mmCIF file of C-alpha atoms in Angstrom:
data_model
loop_
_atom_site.group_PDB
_atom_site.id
_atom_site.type_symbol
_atom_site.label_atom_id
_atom_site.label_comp_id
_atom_site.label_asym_id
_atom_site.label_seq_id
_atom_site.Cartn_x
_atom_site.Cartn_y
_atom_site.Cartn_z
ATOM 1 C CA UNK A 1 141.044 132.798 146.119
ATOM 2 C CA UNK A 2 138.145 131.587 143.909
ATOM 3 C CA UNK A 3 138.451 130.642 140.760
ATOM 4 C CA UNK A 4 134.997 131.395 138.920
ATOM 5 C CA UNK A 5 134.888 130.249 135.093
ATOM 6 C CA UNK A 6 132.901 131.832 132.405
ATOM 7 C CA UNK A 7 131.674 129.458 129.689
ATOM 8 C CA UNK A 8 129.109 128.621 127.315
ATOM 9 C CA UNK A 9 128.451 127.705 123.687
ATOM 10 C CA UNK A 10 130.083 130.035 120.455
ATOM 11 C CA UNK A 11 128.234 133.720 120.236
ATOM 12 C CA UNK A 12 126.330 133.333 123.698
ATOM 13 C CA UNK A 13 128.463 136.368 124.624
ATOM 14 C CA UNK A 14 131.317 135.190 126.785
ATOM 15 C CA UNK A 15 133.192 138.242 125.573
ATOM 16 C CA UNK A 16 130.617 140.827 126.845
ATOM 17 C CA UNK A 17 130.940 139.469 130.414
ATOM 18 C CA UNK A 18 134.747 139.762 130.343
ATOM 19 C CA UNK A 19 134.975 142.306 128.778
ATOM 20 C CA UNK A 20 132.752 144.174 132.098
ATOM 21 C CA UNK A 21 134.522 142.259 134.735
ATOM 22 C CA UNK A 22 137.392 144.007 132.880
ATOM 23 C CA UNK A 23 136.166 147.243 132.650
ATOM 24 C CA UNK A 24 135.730 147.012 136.919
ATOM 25 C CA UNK A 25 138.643 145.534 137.290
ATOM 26 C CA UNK A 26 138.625 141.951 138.133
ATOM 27 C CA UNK A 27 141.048 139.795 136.922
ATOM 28 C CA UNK A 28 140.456 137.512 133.620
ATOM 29 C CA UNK A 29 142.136 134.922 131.920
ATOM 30 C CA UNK A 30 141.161 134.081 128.403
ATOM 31 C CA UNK A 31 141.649 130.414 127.949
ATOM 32 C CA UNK A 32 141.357 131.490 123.661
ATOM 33 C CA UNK A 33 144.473 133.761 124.128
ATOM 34 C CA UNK A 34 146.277 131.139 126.239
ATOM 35 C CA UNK A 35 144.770 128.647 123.300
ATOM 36 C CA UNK A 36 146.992 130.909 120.791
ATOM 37 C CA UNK A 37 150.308 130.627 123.118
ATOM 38 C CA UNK A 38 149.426 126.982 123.016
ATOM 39 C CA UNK A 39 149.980 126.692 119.075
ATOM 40 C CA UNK A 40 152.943 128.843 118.911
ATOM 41 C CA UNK A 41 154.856 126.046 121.180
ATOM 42 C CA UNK A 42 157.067 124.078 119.064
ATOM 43 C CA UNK A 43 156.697 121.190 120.388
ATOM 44 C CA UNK A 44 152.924 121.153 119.670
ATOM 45 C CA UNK A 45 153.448 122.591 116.513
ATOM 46 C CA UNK A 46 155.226 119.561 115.538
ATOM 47 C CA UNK A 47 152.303 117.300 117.108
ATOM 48 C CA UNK A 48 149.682 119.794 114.534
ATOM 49 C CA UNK A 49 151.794 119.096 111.459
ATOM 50 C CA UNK A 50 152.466 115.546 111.674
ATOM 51 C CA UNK A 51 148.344 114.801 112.057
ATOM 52 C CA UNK A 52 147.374 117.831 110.197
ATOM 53 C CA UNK A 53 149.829 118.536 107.161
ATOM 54 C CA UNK A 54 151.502 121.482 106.899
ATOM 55 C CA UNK A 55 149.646 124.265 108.303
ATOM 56 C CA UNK A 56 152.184 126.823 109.131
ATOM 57 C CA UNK A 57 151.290 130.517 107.028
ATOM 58 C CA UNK A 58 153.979 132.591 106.046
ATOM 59 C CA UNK A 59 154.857 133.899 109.538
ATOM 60 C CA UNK A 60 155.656 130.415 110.507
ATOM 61 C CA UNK A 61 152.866 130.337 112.658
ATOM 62 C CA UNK A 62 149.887 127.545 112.511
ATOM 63 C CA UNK A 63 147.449 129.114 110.268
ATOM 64 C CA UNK A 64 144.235 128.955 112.486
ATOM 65 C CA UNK A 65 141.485 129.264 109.787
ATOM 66 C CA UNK A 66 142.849 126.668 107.825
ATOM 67 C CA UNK A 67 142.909 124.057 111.187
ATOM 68 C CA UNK A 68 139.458 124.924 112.335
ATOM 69 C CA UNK A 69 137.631 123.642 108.520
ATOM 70 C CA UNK A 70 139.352 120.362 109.276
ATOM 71 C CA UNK A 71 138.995 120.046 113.215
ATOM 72 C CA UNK A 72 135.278 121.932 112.958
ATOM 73 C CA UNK A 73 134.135 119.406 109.976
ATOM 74 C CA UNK A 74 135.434 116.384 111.654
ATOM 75 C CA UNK A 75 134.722 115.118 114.999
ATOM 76 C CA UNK A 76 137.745 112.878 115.699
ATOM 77 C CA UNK A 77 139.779 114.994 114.413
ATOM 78 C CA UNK A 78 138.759 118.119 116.941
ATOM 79 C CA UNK A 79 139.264 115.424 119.361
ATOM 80 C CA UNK A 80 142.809 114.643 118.061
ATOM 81 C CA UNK A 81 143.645 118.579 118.183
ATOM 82 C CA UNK A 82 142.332 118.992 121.899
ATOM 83 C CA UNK A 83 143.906 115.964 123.162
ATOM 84 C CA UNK A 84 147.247 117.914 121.923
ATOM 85 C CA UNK A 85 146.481 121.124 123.054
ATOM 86 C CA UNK A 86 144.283 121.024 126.057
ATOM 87 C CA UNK A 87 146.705 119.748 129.073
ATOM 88 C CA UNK A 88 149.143 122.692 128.211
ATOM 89 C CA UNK A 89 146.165 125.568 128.023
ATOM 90 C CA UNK A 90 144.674 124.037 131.357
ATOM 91 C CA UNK A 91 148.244 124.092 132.945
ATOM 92 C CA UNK A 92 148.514 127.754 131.668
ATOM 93 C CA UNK A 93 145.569 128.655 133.153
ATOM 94 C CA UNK A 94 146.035 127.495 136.388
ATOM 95 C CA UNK A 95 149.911 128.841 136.521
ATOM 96 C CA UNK A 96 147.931 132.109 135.489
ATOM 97 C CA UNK A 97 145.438 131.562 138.493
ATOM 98 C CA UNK A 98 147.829 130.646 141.221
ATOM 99 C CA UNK A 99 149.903 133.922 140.044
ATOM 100 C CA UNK A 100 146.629 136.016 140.022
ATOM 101 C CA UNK A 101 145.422 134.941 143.236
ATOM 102 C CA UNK A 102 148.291 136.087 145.151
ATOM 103 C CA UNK A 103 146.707 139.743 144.687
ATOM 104 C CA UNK A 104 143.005 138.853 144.042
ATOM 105 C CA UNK A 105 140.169 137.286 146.122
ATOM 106 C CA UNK A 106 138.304 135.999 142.581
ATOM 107 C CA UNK A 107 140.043 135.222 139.335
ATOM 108 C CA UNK A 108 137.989 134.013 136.358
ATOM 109 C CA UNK A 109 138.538 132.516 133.764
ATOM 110 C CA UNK A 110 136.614 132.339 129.935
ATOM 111 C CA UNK A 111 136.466 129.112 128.157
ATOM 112 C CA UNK A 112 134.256 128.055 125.808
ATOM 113 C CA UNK A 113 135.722 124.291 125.916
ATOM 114 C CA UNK A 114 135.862 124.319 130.430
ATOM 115 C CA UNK A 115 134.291 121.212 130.353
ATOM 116 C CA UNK A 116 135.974 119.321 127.424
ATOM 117 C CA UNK A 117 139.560 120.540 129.143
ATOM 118 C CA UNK A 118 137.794 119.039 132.440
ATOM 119 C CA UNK A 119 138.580 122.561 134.022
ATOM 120 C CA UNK A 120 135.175 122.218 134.988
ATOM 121 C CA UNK A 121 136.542 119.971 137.972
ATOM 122 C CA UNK A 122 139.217 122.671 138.875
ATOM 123 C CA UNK A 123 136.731 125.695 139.650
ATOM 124 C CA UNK A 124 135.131 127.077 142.376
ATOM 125 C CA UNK A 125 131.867 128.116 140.329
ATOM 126 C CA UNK A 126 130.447 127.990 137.350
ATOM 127 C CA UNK A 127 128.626 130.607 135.544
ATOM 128 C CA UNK A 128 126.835 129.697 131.529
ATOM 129 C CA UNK A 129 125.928 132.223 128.889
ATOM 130 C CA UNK A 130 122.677 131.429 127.053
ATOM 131 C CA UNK A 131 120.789 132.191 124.237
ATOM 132 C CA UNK A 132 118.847 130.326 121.607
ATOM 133 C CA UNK A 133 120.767 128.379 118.683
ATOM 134 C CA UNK A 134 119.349 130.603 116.075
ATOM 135 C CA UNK A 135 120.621 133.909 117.926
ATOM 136 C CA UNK A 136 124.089 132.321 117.991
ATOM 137 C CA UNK A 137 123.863 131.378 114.293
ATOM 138 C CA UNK A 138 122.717 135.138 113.792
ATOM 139 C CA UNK A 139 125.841 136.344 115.774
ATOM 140 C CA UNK A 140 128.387 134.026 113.907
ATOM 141 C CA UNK A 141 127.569 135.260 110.500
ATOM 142 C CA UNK A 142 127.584 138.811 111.267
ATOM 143 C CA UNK A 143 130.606 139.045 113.255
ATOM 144 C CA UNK A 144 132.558 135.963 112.138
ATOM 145 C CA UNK A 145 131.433 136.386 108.253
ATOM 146 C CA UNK A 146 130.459 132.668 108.260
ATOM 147 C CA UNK A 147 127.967 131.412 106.042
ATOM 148 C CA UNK A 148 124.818 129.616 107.674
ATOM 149 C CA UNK A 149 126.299 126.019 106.924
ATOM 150 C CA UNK A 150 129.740 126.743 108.578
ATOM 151 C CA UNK A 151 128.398 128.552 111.743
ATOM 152 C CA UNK A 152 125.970 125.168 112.288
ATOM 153 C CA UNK A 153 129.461 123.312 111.916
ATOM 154 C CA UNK A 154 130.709 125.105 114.384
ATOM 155 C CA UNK A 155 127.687 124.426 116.977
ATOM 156 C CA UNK A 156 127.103 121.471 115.870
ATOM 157 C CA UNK A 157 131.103 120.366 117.028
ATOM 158 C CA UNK A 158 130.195 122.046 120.453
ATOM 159 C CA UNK A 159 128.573 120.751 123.506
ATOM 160 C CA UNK A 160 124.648 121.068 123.299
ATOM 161 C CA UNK A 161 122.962 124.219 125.109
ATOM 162 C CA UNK A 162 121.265 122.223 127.616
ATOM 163 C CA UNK A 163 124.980 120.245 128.797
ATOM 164 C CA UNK A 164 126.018 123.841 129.694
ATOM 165 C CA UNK A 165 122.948 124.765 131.654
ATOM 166 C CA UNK A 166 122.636 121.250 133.485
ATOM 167 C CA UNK A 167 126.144 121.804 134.828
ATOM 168 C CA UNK A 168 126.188 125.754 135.565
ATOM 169 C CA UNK A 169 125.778 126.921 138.899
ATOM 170 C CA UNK A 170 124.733 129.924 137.711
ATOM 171 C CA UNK A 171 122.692 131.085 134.022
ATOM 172 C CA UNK A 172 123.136 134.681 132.309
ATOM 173 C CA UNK A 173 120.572 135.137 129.554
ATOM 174 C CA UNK A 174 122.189 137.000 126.941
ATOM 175 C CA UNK A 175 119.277 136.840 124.932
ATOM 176 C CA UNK A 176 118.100 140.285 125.207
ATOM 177 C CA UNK A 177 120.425 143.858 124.784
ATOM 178 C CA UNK A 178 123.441 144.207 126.205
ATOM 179 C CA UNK A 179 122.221 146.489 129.079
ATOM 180 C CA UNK A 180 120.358 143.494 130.397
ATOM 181 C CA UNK A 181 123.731 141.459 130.062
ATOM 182 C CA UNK A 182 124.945 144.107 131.994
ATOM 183 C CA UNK A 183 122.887 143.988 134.891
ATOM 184 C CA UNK A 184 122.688 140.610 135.551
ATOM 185 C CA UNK A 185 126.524 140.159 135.730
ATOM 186 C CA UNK A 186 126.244 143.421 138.299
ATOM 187 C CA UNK A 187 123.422 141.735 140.743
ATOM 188 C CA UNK A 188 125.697 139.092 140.512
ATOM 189 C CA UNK A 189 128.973 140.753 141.593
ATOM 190 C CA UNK A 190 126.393 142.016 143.991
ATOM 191 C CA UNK A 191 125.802 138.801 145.419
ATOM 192 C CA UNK A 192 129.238 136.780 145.145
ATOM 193 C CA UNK A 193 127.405 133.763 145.017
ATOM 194 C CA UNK A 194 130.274 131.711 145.072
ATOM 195 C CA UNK A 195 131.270 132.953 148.440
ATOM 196 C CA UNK A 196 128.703 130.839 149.938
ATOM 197 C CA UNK A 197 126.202 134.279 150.337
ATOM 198 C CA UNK A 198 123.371 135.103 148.090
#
């Protein structure tokens, strides 16, 4: 089994690639979802509250809006929040994978954070979305209602373009319309690069 991740910076369109490996099939595991599970655990919970204050929302649950203006305007204290949450998502993941790959010669796996979890180190192949800053920006306003100042927060607390593309085996440019999204992942189920045969 290979495990292929999918990763890249917020709004470069990690989604649309899933969401077509999906669509034919393949198996993915969303390291966001798993990222949800993650804060439901009590035990991390309690970790979140005792650095954070009381974040919990009606339903008990942490409330994650309120978490990410304090971890996305603050640098140490993202680090503080991943250093709590990160070794149960990547252990999740890879229970997920091991399960998976009893029944499937690829699983991947989206994460926007692979190489802050140092998944990076626990895949097969890598493959980056890409498109320019001010694209991204574009995206995060119109489908995460941001305002310009809090989707730059949110790059800004991410892992420069170019650190993705120096350590990607292999680049889709999202740039363009979806169709063209489309085809590239295609030529590259095409291919299987990762099986050692392009």
């Amino acid at each position: 089994m290979k495990l292929i991740a999918i990763t890249g910076g917020i709004a470069t369109g990690k989604s649309v690639v899933s969401r077509y490996l999906r669509n034919l099939e393949y198996p993915v595991i969303d390291a966001d979802e798993i990222g949800h599970k993650v804060l439901d655990l009590d035990n991390v919970k309690k970790k979140i509250i005792a650095e954070f204050g009381d974040l919990l929302n009606k339903d008990g649950k942490i409330d994650r809006k309120k978490l990410g203006t304090i971890v996305f305007s603050d640098r140490n204290k993202l680090q503080i929040l991943d250093s709590i949450t990160h070794p149960k998502i990547v252990k999740m993941i890879e229970d997920e994978a091991k399960k998976l790959g009893k029944m499937n010669d690829e699983v991947f796996v989206e994460a926007a954070v692979l190489f802050e979890m140092g998944m990076d180190k626990r895949v097969d192949f890598i493959i980056v979305t890409y498109c320019p800053d001010e694209l991204r920006i574009q995206r995060m306003i119109s489908r995460d209602h941001l305002t310009y100042e809090e989707a730059m927060k949110r790059l800004k607390a991410q892992l420069p373009a170019s650190e993705y593309l120096k350590r990607a085996d292999l680049v889709i440019d999202t740039s363009n319309k979806v169709e063209k999204t489309l085809e590239q992942i295609f030529d590259i189920l095409k291919k299987k690069p990762w099986s050692g045969k392009i």
